[in-house]
Coordinates of C-alpha atoms in Angstrom, one line a residue:
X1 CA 14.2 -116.4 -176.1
X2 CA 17.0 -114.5 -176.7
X3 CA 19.7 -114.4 -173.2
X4 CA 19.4 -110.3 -172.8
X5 CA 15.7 -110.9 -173.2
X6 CA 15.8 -113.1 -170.2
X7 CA 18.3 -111.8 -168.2
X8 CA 16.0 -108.9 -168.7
X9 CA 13.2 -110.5 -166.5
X10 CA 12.1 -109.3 -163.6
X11 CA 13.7 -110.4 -160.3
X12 CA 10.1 -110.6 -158.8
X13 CA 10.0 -113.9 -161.1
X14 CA 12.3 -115.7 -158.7
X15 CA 10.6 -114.7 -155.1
X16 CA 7.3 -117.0 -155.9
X17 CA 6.8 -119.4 -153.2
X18 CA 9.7 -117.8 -151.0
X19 CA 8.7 -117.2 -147.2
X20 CA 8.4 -114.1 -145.8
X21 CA 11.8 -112.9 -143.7
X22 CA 11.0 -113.0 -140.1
X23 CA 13.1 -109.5 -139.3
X24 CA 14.9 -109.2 -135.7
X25 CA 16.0 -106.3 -134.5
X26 CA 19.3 -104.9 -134.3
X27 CA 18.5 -104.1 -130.5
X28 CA 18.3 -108.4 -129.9
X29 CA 21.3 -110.3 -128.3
X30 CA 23.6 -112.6 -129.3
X31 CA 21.2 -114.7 -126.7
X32 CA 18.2 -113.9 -128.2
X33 CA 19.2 -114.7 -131.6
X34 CA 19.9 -118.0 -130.4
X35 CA 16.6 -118.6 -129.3
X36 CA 15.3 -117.4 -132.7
X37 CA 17.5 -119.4 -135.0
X38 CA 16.5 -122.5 -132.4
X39 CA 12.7 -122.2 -133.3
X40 CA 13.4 -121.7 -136.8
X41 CA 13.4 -123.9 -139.6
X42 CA 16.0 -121.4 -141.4
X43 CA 19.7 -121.1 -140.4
X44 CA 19.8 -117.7 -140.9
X45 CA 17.8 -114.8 -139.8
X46 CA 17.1 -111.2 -140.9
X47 CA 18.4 -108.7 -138.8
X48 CA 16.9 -105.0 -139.3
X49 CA 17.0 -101.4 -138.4
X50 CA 14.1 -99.0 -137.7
X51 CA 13.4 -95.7 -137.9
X52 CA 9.4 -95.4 -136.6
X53 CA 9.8 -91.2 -136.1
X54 CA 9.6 -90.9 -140.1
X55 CA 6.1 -90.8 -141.4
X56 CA 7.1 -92.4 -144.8
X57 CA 5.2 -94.8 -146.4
X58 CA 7.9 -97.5 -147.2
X59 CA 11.6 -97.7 -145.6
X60 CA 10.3 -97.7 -142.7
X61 CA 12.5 -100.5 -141.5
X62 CA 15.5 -101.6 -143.5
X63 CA 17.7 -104.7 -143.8
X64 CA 21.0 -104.0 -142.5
X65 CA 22.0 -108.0 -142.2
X66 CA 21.9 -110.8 -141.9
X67 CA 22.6 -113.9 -138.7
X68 CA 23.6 -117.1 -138.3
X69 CA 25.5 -119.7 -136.1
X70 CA 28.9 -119.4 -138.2
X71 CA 28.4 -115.6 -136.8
X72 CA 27.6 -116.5 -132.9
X73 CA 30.5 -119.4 -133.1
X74 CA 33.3 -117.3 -134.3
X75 CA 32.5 -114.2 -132.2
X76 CA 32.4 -116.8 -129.3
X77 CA 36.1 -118.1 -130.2
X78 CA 37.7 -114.5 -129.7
X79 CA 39.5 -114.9 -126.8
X80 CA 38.0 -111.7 -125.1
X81 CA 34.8 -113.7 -125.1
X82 CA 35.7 -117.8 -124.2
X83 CA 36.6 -116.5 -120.2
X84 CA 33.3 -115.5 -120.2
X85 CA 30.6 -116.7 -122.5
X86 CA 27.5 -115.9 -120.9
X87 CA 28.5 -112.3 -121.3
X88 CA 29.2 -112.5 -124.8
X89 CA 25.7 -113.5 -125.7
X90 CA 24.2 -110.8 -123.9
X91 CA 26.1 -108.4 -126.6
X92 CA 24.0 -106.8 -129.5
X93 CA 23.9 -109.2 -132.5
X94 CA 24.2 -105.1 -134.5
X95 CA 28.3 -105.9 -133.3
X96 CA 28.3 -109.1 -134.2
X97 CA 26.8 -108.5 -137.9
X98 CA 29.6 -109.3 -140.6
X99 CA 31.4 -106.3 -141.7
X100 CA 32.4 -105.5 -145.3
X101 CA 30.5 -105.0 -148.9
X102 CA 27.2 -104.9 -148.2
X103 CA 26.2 -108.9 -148.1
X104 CA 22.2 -107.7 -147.8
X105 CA 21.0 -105.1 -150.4
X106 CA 17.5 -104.2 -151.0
X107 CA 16.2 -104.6 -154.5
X108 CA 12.9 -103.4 -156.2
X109 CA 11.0 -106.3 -157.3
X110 CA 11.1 -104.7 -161.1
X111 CA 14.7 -104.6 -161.0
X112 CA 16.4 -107.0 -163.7
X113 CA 18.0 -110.4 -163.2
X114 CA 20.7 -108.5 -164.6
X115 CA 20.9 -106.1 -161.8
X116 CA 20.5 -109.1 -159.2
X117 CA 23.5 -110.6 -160.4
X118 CA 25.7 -107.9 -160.6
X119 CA 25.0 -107.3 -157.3
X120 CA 25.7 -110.6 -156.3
X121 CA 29.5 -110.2 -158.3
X122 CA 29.7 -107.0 -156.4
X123 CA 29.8 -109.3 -152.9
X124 CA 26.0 -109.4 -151.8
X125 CA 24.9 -112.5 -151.0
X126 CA 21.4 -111.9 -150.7
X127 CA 18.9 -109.7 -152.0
X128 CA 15.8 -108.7 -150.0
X129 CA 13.3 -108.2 -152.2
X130 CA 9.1 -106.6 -151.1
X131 CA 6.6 -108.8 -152.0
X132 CA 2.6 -108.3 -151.8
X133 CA 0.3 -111.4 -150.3
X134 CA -3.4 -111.4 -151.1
X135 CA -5.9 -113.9 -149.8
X136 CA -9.4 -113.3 -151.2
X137 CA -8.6 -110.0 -151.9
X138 CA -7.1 -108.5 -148.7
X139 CA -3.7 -108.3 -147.6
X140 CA -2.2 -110.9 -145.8
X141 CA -1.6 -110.2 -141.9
X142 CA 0.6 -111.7 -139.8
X143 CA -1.1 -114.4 -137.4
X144 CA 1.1 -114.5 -135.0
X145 CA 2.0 -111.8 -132.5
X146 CA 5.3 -109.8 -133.0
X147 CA 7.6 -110.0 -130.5
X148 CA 9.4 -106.8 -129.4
X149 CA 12.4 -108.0 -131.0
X150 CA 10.5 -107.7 -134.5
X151 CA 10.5 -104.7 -136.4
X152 CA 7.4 -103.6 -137.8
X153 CA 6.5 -103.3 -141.6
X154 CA 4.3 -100.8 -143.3
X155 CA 0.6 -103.2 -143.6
X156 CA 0.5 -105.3 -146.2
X157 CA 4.4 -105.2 -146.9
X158 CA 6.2 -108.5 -146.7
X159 CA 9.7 -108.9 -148.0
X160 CA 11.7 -112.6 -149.6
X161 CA 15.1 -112.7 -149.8
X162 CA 17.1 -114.6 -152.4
X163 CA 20.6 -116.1 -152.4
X164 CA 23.4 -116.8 -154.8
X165 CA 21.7 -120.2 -155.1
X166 CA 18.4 -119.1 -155.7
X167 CA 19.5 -117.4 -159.3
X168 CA 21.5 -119.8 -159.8
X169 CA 19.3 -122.7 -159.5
X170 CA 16.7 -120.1 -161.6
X171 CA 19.2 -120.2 -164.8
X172 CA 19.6 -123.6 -163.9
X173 CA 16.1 -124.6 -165.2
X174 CA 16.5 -122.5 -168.5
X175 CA 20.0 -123.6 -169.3
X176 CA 18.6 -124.8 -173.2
X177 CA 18.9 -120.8 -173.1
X178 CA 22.4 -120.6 -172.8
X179 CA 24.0 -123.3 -175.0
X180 CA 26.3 -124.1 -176.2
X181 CA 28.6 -122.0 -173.6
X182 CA 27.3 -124.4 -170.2
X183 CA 28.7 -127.5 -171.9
X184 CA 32.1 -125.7 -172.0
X185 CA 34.0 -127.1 -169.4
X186 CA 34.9 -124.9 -166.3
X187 CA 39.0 -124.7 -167.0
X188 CA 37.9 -123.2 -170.6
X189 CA 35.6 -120.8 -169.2
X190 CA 38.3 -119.5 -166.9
X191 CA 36.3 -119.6 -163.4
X192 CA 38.6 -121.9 -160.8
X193 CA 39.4 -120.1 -158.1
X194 CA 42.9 -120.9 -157.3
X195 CA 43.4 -118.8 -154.2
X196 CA 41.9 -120.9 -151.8
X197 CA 42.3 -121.2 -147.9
X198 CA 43.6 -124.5 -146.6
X199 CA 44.5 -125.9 -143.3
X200 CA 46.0 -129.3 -142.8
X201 CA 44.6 -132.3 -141.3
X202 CA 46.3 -132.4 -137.9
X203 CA 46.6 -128.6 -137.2
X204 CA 44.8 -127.1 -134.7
X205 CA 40.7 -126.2 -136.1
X206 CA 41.5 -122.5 -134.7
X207 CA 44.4 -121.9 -136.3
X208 CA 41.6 -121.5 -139.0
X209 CA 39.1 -119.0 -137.4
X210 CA 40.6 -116.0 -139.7
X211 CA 40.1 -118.4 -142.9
X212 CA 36.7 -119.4 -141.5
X213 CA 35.4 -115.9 -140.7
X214 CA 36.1 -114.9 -144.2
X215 CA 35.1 -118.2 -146.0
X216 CA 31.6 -117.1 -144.3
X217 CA 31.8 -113.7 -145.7
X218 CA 32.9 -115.2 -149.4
X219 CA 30.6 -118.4 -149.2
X220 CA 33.7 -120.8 -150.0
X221 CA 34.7 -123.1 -147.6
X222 CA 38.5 -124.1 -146.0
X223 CA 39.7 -126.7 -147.6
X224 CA 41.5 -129.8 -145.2
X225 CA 44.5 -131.5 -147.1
X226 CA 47.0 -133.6 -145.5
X227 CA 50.5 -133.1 -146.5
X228 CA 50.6 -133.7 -150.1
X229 CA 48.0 -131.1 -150.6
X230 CA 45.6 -134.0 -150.9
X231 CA 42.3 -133.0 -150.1
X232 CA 40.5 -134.9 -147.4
X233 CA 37.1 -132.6 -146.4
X234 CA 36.1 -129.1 -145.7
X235 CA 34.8 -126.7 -143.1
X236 CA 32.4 -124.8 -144.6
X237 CA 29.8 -122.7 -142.8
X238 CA 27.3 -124.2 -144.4
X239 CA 27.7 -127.3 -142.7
X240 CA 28.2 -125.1 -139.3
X241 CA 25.3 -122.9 -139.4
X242 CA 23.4 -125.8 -138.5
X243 CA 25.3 -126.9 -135.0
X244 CA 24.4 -125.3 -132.0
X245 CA 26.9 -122.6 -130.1
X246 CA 28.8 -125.6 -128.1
X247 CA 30.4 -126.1 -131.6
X248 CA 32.1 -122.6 -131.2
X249 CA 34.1 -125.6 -128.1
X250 CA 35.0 -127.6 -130.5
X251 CA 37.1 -125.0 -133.3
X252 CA 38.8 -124.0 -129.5
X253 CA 40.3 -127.6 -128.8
X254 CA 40.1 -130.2 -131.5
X255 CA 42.2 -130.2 -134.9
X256 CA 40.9 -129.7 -138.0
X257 CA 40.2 -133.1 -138.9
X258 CA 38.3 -134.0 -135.7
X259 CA 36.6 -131.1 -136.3
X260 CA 35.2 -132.3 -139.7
X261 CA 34.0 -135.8 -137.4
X262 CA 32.3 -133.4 -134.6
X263 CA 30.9 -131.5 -137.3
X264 CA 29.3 -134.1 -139.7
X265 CA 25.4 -133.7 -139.8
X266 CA 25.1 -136.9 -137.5
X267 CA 25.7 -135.3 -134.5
X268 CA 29.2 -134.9 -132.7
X269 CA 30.4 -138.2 -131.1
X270 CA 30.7 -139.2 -128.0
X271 CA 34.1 -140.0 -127.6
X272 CA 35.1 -136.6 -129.2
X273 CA 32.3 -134.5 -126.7
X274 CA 34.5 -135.9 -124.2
X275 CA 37.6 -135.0 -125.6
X276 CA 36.9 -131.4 -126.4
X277 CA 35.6 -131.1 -122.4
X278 CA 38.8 -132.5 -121.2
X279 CA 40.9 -130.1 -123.3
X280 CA 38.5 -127.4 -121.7
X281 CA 39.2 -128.3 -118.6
X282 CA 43.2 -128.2 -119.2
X283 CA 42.5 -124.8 -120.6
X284 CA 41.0 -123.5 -117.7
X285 CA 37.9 -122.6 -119.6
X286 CA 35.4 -123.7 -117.1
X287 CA 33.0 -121.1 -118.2
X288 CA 32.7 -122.3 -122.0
X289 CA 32.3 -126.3 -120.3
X290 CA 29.2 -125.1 -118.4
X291 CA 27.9 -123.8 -121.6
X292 CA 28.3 -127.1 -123.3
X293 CA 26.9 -128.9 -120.1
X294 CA 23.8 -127.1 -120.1
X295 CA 23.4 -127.0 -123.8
X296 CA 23.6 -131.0 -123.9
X297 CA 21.8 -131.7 -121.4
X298 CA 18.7 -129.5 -122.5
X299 CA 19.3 -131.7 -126.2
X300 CA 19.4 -135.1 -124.3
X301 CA 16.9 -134.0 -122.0
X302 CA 14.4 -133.5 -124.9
X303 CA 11.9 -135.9 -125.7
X304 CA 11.6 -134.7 -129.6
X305 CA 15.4 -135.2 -129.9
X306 CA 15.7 -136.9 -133.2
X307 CA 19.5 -137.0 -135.2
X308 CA 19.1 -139.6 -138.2
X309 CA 19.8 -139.9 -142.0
X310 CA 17.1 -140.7 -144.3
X311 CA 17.6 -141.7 -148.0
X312 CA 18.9 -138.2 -148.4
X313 CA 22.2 -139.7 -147.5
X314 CA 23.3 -140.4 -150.5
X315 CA 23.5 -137.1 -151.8
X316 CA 25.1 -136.1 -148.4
X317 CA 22.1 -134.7 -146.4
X318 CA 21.0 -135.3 -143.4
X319 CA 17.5 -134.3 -141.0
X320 CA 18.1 -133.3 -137.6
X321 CA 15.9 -132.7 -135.4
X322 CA 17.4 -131.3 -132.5
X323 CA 16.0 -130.7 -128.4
X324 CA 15.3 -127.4 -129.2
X325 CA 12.8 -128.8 -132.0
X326 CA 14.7 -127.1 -134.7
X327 CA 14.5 -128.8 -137.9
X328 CA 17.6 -128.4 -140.5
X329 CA 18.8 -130.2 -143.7
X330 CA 22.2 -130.2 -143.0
X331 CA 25.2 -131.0 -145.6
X332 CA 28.0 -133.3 -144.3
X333 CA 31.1 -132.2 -143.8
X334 CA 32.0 -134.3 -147.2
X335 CA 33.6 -132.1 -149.9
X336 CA 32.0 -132.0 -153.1
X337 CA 34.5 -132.2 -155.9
X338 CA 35.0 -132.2 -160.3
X339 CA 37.8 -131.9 -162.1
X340 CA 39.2 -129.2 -164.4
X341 CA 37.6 -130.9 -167.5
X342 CA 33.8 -131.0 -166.2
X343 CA 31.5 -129.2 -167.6
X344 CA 29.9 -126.0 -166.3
X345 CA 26.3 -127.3 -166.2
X346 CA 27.4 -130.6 -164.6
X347 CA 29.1 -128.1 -161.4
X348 CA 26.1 -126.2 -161.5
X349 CA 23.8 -129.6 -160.7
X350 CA 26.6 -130.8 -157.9
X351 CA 26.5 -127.2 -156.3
X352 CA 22.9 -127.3 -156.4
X353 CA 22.1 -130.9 -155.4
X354 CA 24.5 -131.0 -152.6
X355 CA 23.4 -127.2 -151.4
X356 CA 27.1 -126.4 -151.7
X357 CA 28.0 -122.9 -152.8
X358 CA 31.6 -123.9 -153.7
X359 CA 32.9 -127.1 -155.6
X360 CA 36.7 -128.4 -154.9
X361 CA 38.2 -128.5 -158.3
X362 CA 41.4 -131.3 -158.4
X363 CA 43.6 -133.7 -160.5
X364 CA 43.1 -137.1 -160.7
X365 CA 45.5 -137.8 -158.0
X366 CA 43.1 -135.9 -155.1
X367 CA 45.6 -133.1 -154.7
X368 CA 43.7 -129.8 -154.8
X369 CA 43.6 -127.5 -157.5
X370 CA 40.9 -124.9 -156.6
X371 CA 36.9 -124.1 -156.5
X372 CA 34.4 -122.6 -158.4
X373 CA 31.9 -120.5 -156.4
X374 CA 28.4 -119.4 -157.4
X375 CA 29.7 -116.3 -158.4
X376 CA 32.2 -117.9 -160.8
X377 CA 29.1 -119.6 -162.5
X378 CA 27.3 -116.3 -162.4
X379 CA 30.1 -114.4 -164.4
X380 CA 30.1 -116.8 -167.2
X381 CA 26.3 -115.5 -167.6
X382 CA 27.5 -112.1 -166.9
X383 CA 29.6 -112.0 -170.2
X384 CA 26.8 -113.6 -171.9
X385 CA 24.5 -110.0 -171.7
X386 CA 25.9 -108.3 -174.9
X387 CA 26.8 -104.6 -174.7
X388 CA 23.6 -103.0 -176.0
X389 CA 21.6 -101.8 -172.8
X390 CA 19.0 -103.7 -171.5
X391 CA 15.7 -101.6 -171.7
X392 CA 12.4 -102.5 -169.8

């Protein structure tokens, strides 16, 4: 097969076996949102807005978002919001939303891989795609009863959405398509990122909320390098969307590298919980320690409560069960890393196997180079379409 052939594919291809988005509405809280992403499985959650006073048969409701704790963490480490936290969570999560390109676009489910990834270069990071579910012949409905946080869908209408990783992982399993180019190694092909954001190892974790907030927006990660420019770890919002709002405490008072030990899919220890609640205290931040009280004591409190590492360790995973009875696969705070010689199709299988959507690129002496990013590895296939137009 021929690659404008297949980048000519459907994106429809790619939603089968994706769940259905569970859509929140832009009315919801901050505090309400919480509860959501608690109860889900996902660590991120739709957020849409609906117009029900136009009789139209699809657009009905539209997603204008997307949630997650990186989002609730930062906006809780402005310092309009620390005095008084339990305010700030009663704020509309439609304030909260990142701002910028448009990181959810919908996409018709004939549209082109093609198009999918050129949106993705444009800055989306996921693309919400309708799908139709039959079961013996009928539509699909939904079991459960909608909440009034939930926005309705026209019957019958369900909608996927797919990320960076998604089509990546896709052209992943027809790479034989694509050769000889993914053996090329990454320096040749042009795609480090040098311009990468980096905070040293004993500086203050919130001297990097700026880097953070935008690392969450670009799906990279800030690098932590001691002074050599060595690199030691990362905080990527990856690994954060999967802590609870008490880590938002953490960014506030510890430094960057006891935030990548509070952060680290085990669970925060003990001796660094206590730390960050004496620095609260000497901050006057009384308000934010009740928050982490009553949020540990509801995890310890919990019978369910369940933090191990299985045999996933080894590729850097770890399943958490938390009091809430969330269950995640969380990455450690561990960076992945190549080197300037590896190979495009050996990042690709890191990125992938680690759930990382950036790779550290550096020399043989640790000291950091750059990263290659999904949408690095998505331009090489870009430039593989030739200029003829695609036709369906």
């Amino acid at each position: 097969m021929a690659v404008p052939t297949f980048l000519n594919r459907n994106v429809s291809d790619l939603c089968v076996g994706k769940p259905a988005l569970k859509p929140l509405s832009a009315a919801a809280t901050v505090s309400e949102v919480l509860t959501l992403l608690n109860k889900s499985n996902e660590p991120h959650v739709s957020v849409w807005s609906c117009d029900h006073s136009k009789n139209v048969l699809e657009g009905e409701c539209r997603c204008v978002g997307k949630i997650c704790m990186v989002d609730v963490i930062c906006f809780l480490c402005k310092n309009e919001n620390s005095d008084n936290p339990s305010k700030a969570l009663e704020t509309s999560v439609s304030q909260i939303l990142p701002k910028g390109n448009l990181i959810v676009r919908h996409l018709a489910p004939n549209s082109s891989l093609l198009e999918a990834i050129d949106y993705i270069l444009e800055g989306t990071q996921n693309l919400v795609i309708p799908v139709q579910n039959y079961i013996g012949g009928k539509s699909r409905k939904t079991q459960s009863k909608l909440s009034s946080l939930s926005c309705k869908h026209r019957d019958g209408i369900e909608y996927c959405w797919l990320t960076q990783e998604d089509v990546v992982r896709f052209l992943l399993n027809f790479i034989g398509i694509f050769s000889p180019i993914t053996t090329s190694s990454i320096e040749s092909l042009n795609i480090i990122d040098c311009n990468v954001m980096t905070i040293r190892y004993h500086e203050p974790a919130m001297s990097s909320l700026d880097s953070l907030t935008l690392a969450h927006v670009e799906q990279t990660s800030v690098a932590v390098v001691d002074d050599l420019d060595r690199l030691i770890g990362e905080i990527s919002p990856s690994t954060l969307a999967y802590c609870d709002e008490t880590a938002a405490a953490a960014v506030m008072t510890l430094s960057a590298g006891d935030l990548l030990a509070y952060i680290d899919c085990g669970g925060p220890p003990e001796d660094l919980v206590d730390l960050v609640k004496v620095i609260l205290q000497e901050k006057k931040l009384g308000a934010l320690l009740e928050l982490m009280d009553e949020e540990l004591s509801l995890s310890s409190s919990s019978s369910c409560s369940v933090s191990s590492c299985s045999s996933d360790d080894e590729l850097g995973v770890c399943r958490n069960n938390n009091g809430s009875g969330r269950y995640s696969s969380a990455r450690r705070a561990e960076a992945i890393t190549c080197y300037p010689n590896s190979s495009l199709v050996a990042v690709m299988i890191q990125a992938l196997a680690h759930r990382a959507s950036s790779v550290w690129v550096m020399h043989e002496d640790n000291t950091l180079i750059g990263c290659v990013t999904f949408k690095g590895i998505l331009k090489v296939f870009r430039s593989l379409a030739n200029a003829r137009p695609i036709t369906r």
